[in-house]
Short mmCIF file of C-alpha atoms in Angstrom, two decimals:
data_model
loop_
_atom_site.label_atom_id
_atom_site.label_comp_id
_atom_site.label_asym_id
_atom_site.label_seq_id
_atom_site.Cartn_x
_atom_site.Cartn_y
_atom_site.Cartn_z
CA UNK A 22 0.00 0.00 0.00
CA UNK A 23 2.89 2.42 0.73
CA UNK A 24 4.15 1.99 -2.88
CA UNK A 25 0.94 3.33 -4.42
CA UNK A 26 1.70 7.08 -3.95
CA UNK A 27 5.20 6.64 -5.39
CA UNK A 28 3.83 4.72 -8.34
CA UNK A 29 1.26 7.42 -9.04
CA UNK A 30 4.00 10.09 -8.93
CA UNK A 31 6.07 8.10 -11.45
CA UNK A 32 3.14 7.78 -13.88
CA UNK A 33 2.41 11.49 -13.53
CA UNK A 34 6.01 12.35 -14.41
CA UNK A 35 5.79 10.15 -17.52
CA UNK A 36 2.61 11.86 -18.64
CA UNK A 37 4.09 15.33 -18.14
CA UNK A 38 7.18 14.44 -20.18
CA UNK A 39 5.01 13.00 -22.99
CA UNK A 40 2.92 16.17 -23.08
CA UNK A 41 6.02 18.37 -23.30
CA UNK A 42 7.46 16.26 -26.12
CA UNK A 43 4.22 16.50 -28.08
CA UNK A 44 4.13 20.29 -27.64
CA UNK A 45 7.72 20.66 -28.85
CA UNK A 46 7.01 18.48 -31.90
CA UNK A 47 3.97 20.56 -32.80
CA UNK A 48 5.86 23.87 -32.63
CA UNK A 49 9.00 22.60 -34.41
CA UNK A 50 9.64 23.73 -38.04
CA UNK A 51 7.79 21.44 -40.41
CA UNK A 52 5.29 20.38 -37.77
CA UNK A 53 1.63 21.29 -38.13
CA UNK A 54 0.64 24.14 -35.88
CA UNK A 55 -2.89 25.08 -35.06
CA UNK A 56 -1.84 28.60 -34.14
CA UNK A 57 -4.18 31.26 -35.44
CA UNK A 58 -3.31 32.75 -38.85
CA UNK A 59 -4.65 35.96 -40.38
CA UNK A 60 -7.85 35.18 -42.22
CA UNK A 61 -8.45 36.27 -45.80
CA UNK A 62 -10.08 39.70 -46.02
CA UNK A 63 -13.78 39.74 -46.73
CA UNK A 64 -14.41 40.09 -50.42
CA UNK A 65 -16.58 39.46 -53.44
CA UNK A 66 -15.54 37.43 -56.51
CA UNK A 67 -17.10 38.01 -59.93
CA UNK A 68 -16.47 36.83 -63.50
CA UNK A 69 -17.09 38.80 -66.67
CA UNK A 70 -16.41 38.47 -70.39
CA UNK A 71 -15.28 41.44 -72.46
CA UNK A 72 -15.45 41.67 -76.24
CA UNK A 73 -13.96 43.84 -78.94
CA UNK A 74 -14.21 43.90 -82.73
CA UNK A 75 -11.61 44.57 -85.40
CA UNK A 76 -11.51 44.27 -89.20
CA UNK A 77 -9.38 41.35 -90.41
CA UNK A 78 -6.09 42.12 -92.10
CA UNK A 79 -5.13 38.66 -93.40
CA UNK A 80 -6.89 35.86 -95.29
CA UNK A 81 -5.89 32.22 -95.04
CA UNK A 82 -6.73 30.24 -98.18
CA UNK A 83 -7.01 26.46 -98.36
CA UNK A 84 -6.63 25.38 -101.99
CA UNK A 85 -5.98 22.08 -103.73
CA UNK A 86 -5.24 20.44 -107.05
CA UNK A 87 -7.10 17.17 -107.70
CA UNK A 88 -6.77 14.82 -110.66
CA UNK A 89 -7.81 11.29 -111.59
CA UNK A 90 -6.25 8.63 -113.82
CA UNK A 91 -6.25 4.92 -114.39
CA UNK A 92 -2.80 4.61 -112.79
CA UNK A 93 -1.78 6.11 -109.47
CA UNK A 94 1.43 7.56 -110.89
CA UNK A 95 -0.45 9.34 -113.68
CA UNK A 96 -2.98 10.78 -111.21
CA UNK A 97 -0.19 12.03 -108.97
CA UNK A 98 1.70 13.55 -111.90
CA UNK A 99 -1.41 15.41 -113.10
CA UNK A 100 -2.18 16.75 -109.62
CA UNK A 101 1.44 17.80 -109.13
CA UNK A 102 1.50 19.64 -112.46
CA UNK A 103 -1.68 21.54 -111.57
CA UNK A 104 -0.33 22.28 -108.09
CA UNK A 105 2.88 23.76 -109.52
CA UNK A 106 0.81 26.05 -111.73
CA UNK A 107 -1.29 27.14 -108.75
CA UNK A 108 1.85 27.86 -106.71
CA UNK A 109 3.29 29.92 -109.57
CA UNK A 110 0.03 31.89 -109.83
CA UNK A 111 0.08 32.61 -106.11
CA UNK A 112 3.61 33.96 -106.30
CA UNK A 113 2.76 36.01 -109.40
CA UNK A 114 -0.19 37.49 -107.48
CA UNK A 115 2.15 38.84 -104.82
CA UNK A 116 1.91 36.10 -102.20
CA UNK A 117 5.33 35.67 -100.64
CA UNK A 118 7.01 32.26 -100.85
CA UNK A 119 7.17 32.15 -97.03
CA UNK A 120 3.37 32.51 -96.93
CA UNK A 121 2.70 29.44 -99.13
CA UNK A 122 2.87 25.88 -97.80
CA UNK A 123 2.01 22.43 -99.11
CA UNK A 124 -0.33 21.05 -96.46
CA UNK A 125 -1.31 17.62 -97.80
CA UNK A 126 -0.73 14.94 -100.42
CA UNK A 127 -3.06 12.01 -101.03
CA UNK A 128 -3.46 9.22 -103.57
CA UNK A 129 -6.55 7.06 -103.18
CA UNK A 130 -8.05 4.27 -105.31
CA UNK A 131 -11.46 4.60 -106.94
CA UNK A 132 -13.73 1.57 -106.78
CA UNK A 133 -16.56 0.16 -108.81
CA UNK A 134 -17.95 -2.41 -106.46
CA UNK A 135 -14.88 -4.19 -105.13
CA UNK A 136 -12.79 -3.54 -108.25
CA UNK A 137 -10.23 -0.72 -108.45
CA UNK A 138 -11.05 1.34 -111.54
CA UNK A 139 -8.64 4.24 -111.10
CA UNK A 140 -6.94 6.61 -108.72
CA UNK A 141 -7.49 10.14 -107.45
CA UNK A 142 -4.54 12.27 -106.35
CA UNK A 143 -4.87 15.45 -104.36
CA UNK A 144 -2.26 18.02 -103.34
CA UNK A 145 -3.36 20.69 -100.84
CA UNK A 146 -1.87 24.17 -100.50
CA UNK A 147 -2.28 26.81 -97.79
CA UNK A 148 -1.66 30.48 -98.60
CA UNK A 149 -1.65 33.59 -96.43
CA UNK A 150 -2.83 36.75 -98.21
CA UNK A 151 -1.82 39.86 -96.28
CA UNK A 152 -4.01 42.23 -98.28
CA UNK A 153 -7.67 41.34 -97.68
CA UNK A 154 -8.87 43.40 -100.65
CA UNK A 155 -6.71 41.32 -103.02
CA UNK A 156 -7.83 37.90 -101.80
CA UNK A 157 -10.54 37.49 -104.46
CA UNK A 158 -8.07 38.24 -107.25
CA UNK A 159 -5.58 35.76 -105.81
CA UNK A 160 -8.21 33.01 -105.86
CA UNK A 161 -9.14 33.96 -109.44
CA UNK A 162 -5.53 33.68 -110.60
CA UNK A 163 -5.05 30.33 -108.87
CA UNK A 164 -8.26 28.98 -110.42
CA UNK A 165 -7.19 30.01 -113.91
CA UNK A 166 -3.81 28.33 -113.42
CA UNK A 167 -5.17 25.11 -111.94
CA UNK A 168 -7.91 24.62 -114.50
CA UNK A 169 -10.26 21.68 -113.97
CA UNK A 170 -8.02 20.35 -111.19
CA UNK A 171 -8.45 23.47 -109.02
CA UNK A 172 -10.35 23.18 -105.72
CA UNK A 173 -11.18 25.67 -102.97
CA UNK A 174 -11.49 23.94 -99.61
CA UNK A 175 -12.13 27.07 -97.57
CA UNK A 176 -10.86 30.37 -96.27
CA UNK A 177 -10.59 32.12 -92.93
CA UNK A 178 -10.00 35.69 -91.87
CA UNK A 179 -7.64 36.71 -89.13
CA UNK A 180 -5.43 39.35 -87.56
CA UNK A 181 -1.69 39.24 -88.06
CA UNK A 182 -1.29 40.75 -84.58
CA UNK A 183 -4.31 40.18 -82.32
CA UNK A 184 -2.85 41.73 -79.15
CA UNK A 185 -4.57 45.11 -79.61
CA UNK A 186 -7.99 43.45 -79.97
CA UNK A 187 -7.37 41.23 -76.94
CA UNK A 188 -6.23 44.22 -74.87
CA UNK A 189 -9.48 46.03 -75.63
CA UNK A 190 -11.42 42.90 -74.65
CA UNK A 191 -9.46 42.64 -71.36
CA UNK A 192 -10.28 46.25 -70.47
CA UNK A 193 -13.95 45.68 -71.25
CA UNK A 194 -13.99 42.49 -69.13
CA UNK A 195 -12.37 44.19 -66.14
CA UNK A 196 -14.74 47.18 -66.35
CA UNK A 197 -17.75 44.86 -66.43
CA UNK A 198 -16.41 42.81 -63.51
CA UNK A 199 -15.91 46.00 -61.48
CA UNK A 200 -19.46 47.15 -62.23
CA UNK A 201 -20.91 43.82 -61.13
CA UNK A 202 -18.84 43.71 -57.96
CA UNK A 203 -19.92 47.25 -57.06
CA UNK A 204 -23.56 46.20 -57.48
CA UNK A 205 -23.10 43.25 -55.12
CA UNK A 206 -21.26 45.37 -52.57
CA UNK A 207 -23.98 48.00 -52.56
CA UNK A 208 -26.68 45.34 -52.18
CA UNK A 209 -24.84 44.08 -49.09
CA UNK A 210 -24.53 47.59 -47.67
CA UNK A 211 -20.75 47.60 -48.16
CA UNK A 212 -18.28 49.59 -50.24
CA UNK A 213 -16.00 48.11 -52.89
CA UNK A 214 -12.36 47.91 -51.87
CA UNK A 215 -9.10 47.13 -53.58
CA UNK A 216 -8.52 44.38 -56.14
CA UNK A 217 -7.15 41.27 -54.43
CA UNK A 218 -6.74 38.93 -57.39
CA UNK A 219 -7.28 38.82 -61.16
CA UNK A 220 -7.37 35.52 -63.08
CA UNK A 221 -7.72 35.45 -66.86
CA UNK A 222 -9.21 32.53 -68.72
CA UNK A 223 -7.90 31.39 -72.09
CA UNK A 224 -8.79 34.15 -74.57
CA UNK A 225 -10.75 33.22 -77.67
CA UNK A 226 -8.67 33.89 -80.75
CA UNK A 227 -10.30 36.59 -82.91
CA UNK A 228 -10.83 34.54 -86.05
CA UNK A 229 -13.98 34.07 -88.06
CA UNK A 230 -14.24 31.35 -90.70
CA UNK A 231 -16.21 31.18 -93.89
CA UNK A 232 -16.37 27.80 -95.60
CA UNK A 233 -16.22 27.82 -99.37
CA UNK A 234 -17.76 25.06 -101.44
CA UNK A 235 -15.25 22.91 -103.27
CA UNK A 236 -15.39 23.81 -106.93
CA UNK A 237 -13.60 23.08 -110.14
CA UNK A 238 -11.91 25.67 -112.31
CA UNK A 239 -11.55 25.60 -116.03
CA UNK A 240 -10.46 29.08 -116.95
CA UNK A 241 -10.54 32.68 -115.85
CA UNK A 242 -13.72 34.00 -114.28
CA UNK A 243 -14.78 37.09 -112.37
CA UNK A 244 -12.92 37.34 -109.09
CA UNK A 245 -15.11 36.03 -106.26
CA UNK A 246 -16.73 38.67 -104.08
CA UNK A 247 -15.56 38.19 -100.49
CA UNK A 248 -17.12 39.84 -97.43
CA UNK A 249 -14.54 39.90 -94.60
CA UNK A 250 -16.84 41.52 -92.01
CA UNK A 251 -15.26 41.94 -88.59
CA UNK A 252 -13.66 39.68 -86.01
CA UNK A 253 -14.67 39.39 -82.36
CA UNK A 254 -12.11 38.93 -79.61
CA UNK A 255 -13.34 37.71 -76.21
CA UNK A 256 -11.57 37.50 -72.85
CA UNK A 257 -13.04 36.23 -69.56
CA UNK A 258 -11.61 37.40 -66.23
CA UNK A 259 -12.37 36.47 -62.64
CA UNK A 260 -11.69 39.29 -60.18
CA UNK A 261 -11.77 39.28 -56.37
CA UNK A 262 -12.34 42.61 -54.60
CA UNK A 263 -12.07 43.45 -50.93
CA UNK A 264 -15.17 44.82 -49.19
CA UNK A 265 -15.09 48.00 -47.13
#
């Protein structure tokens, strides 16, 4: 019975030492501390999309030369000959060599039932026209050079440098986000404070496309009438404001 108090004192000492060790571990660097940290300031987070318009200054043409023959080699030779003529017409129309690129080459069999009756060869060309007003004349010249093998797969308008249009869209998005945040703050009986964070989503590239029906050539014709219209740039931002 006399050993009981001493035993209790020994257990108490063990418990005290364990508690001190746990406290030191918690406060040591790298340990997880539950000490209070400054909380984030009260705020309001809003998202908004801004838009701007600009006239296009470049046209991207997708052209092709297509020919058929009983033998694959003959089909490929005919398509290649027409393609060379189209490339020469593009250069003669003022399209720089660096702005012209062969984008595809195909040779495929033609079937009647399960029997191969011939081959179709196709060589595709992409061209960048830096003068929008001249794009119709460029297509006309390429069609005359390619003859019956000439095809138009499509065209798209764009901006050589889209940063100005995107900047205008960013400003519009931020202004709209600020207006919305101010509305929410007023509804809550608060004032709008400083900007705490701005996050921009992936901007939409300001390109509009117009598909052109594939068509054969066969000689000179009136230059096609093209309507470039305008391009829309869009940027979405998420902004967090402090509340006063």
